[in-house]
Every structure is written in structure tokens, then in C-alpha cells.
Amino acid sequence: MEDPRERLTTSVSDAELERRWSAAREVMREYKIDYLLMRNDETFLGGYVRWFSDFPANHSYPFTVIFPSTRA
């Protein structure tokens, strides 16, 4: 039987997510980009979805993130 602890992932802190989002928005303003669109369906690779949201795509189920250049 699989050990459930092997499936746990470590979370990124809120401060780190805010830092990532601020850096992305700064570059988006520089290049006049309104939105970033990211899609992932693979847990093992992580990708931009995980980097921007800290949520992995699981079991080949597509996960999409729409990231605006300004906060709502």
C-alpha cells in the first residue's frame, strides 16, 4: 500500500507568491501585456500553473490559470 506522506507536496508561502506575482506584473506592464494564460495537465512537471498558483494539475486533468496584469 502506498504511503500517503509520499504524495504530499510542500506549499509556497504567500509572501513568495506575492513576490512572483509582483515580478510578473512588472514585466507585463513593461511589455503592455494584459493577461497571461497558462495551462498544464501534468503533475510531475509542475510548470507555470504551479509556479503562479501553487496548485499542481493532477491525474492528467487540465488546469488553466488566467493571470491579469492588475489586481482586481
XYZ file of C-alpha atoms in Angstrom:
72
model
C 0.000 0.000 0.000
C 1.218 3.478 -0.839
C 2.351 5.722 1.991
C 0.135 8.878 1.858
C 3.069 11.011 3.050
C 4.793 10.368 -0.282
C 2.006 12.254 -2.075
C 2.315 15.424 -0.002
C 3.720 18.492 -1.690
C 5.245 21.460 0.058
C 3.375 24.714 -0.321
C 4.862 28.006 -1.372
C 4.420 30.812 1.154
C 2.023 33.675 0.492
C 4.965 36.080 0.566
C 6.729 34.107 -2.174
C 3.586 34.007 -4.325
C 3.199 37.785 -3.908
C 6.846 38.262 -4.918
C 6.358 36.135 -8.044
C 3.148 37.938 -8.982
C 4.712 41.376 -8.484
C 7.699 40.456 -10.653
C 5.432 39.063 -13.375
C 3.185 42.138 -13.326
C 6.172 44.461 -13.592
C 7.335 42.732 -16.773
C 3.768 42.566 -18.096
C 3.406 46.356 -17.705
C 6.748 46.887 -19.432
C 5.619 44.858 -22.463
C 1.975 46.054 -22.311
C 0.595 42.547 -21.711
C -2.903 42.464 -20.202
C -3.193 38.767 -19.322
C -1.105 35.623 -19.140
C -2.796 32.340 -19.920
C -1.237 29.138 -18.581
C -2.390 25.555 -18.940
C -0.986 22.341 -17.569
C -2.224 18.799 -17.176
C 0.805 17.018 -15.794
C 1.607 16.813 -12.086
C 5.204 15.739 -12.415
C 6.426 18.663 -14.482
C 4.847 21.421 -12.384
C 5.144 24.184 -14.929
C 3.824 27.723 -14.943
C 0.467 26.758 -13.421
C 2.236 25.505 -10.299
C 4.622 28.472 -10.288
C 1.778 31.036 -10.423
C -0.844 29.302 -8.288
C 0.908 26.652 -6.166
C -1.724 24.167 -7.389
C -0.473 21.215 -9.419
C -2.522 19.656 -12.177
C -3.480 16.165 -11.021
C -4.257 12.930 -12.846
C -3.944 14.460 -16.339
C -6.879 16.771 -15.610
C -6.326 20.134 -17.358
C -5.792 23.137 -15.119
C -5.819 26.680 -16.531
C -4.753 29.953 -14.917
C -5.635 33.410 -16.234
C -3.307 35.948 -14.644
C -4.226 39.667 -15.048
C -1.689 42.468 -15.145
C -3.637 44.394 -12.480
C -5.185 43.284 -9.225
C -8.955 43.232 -9.018
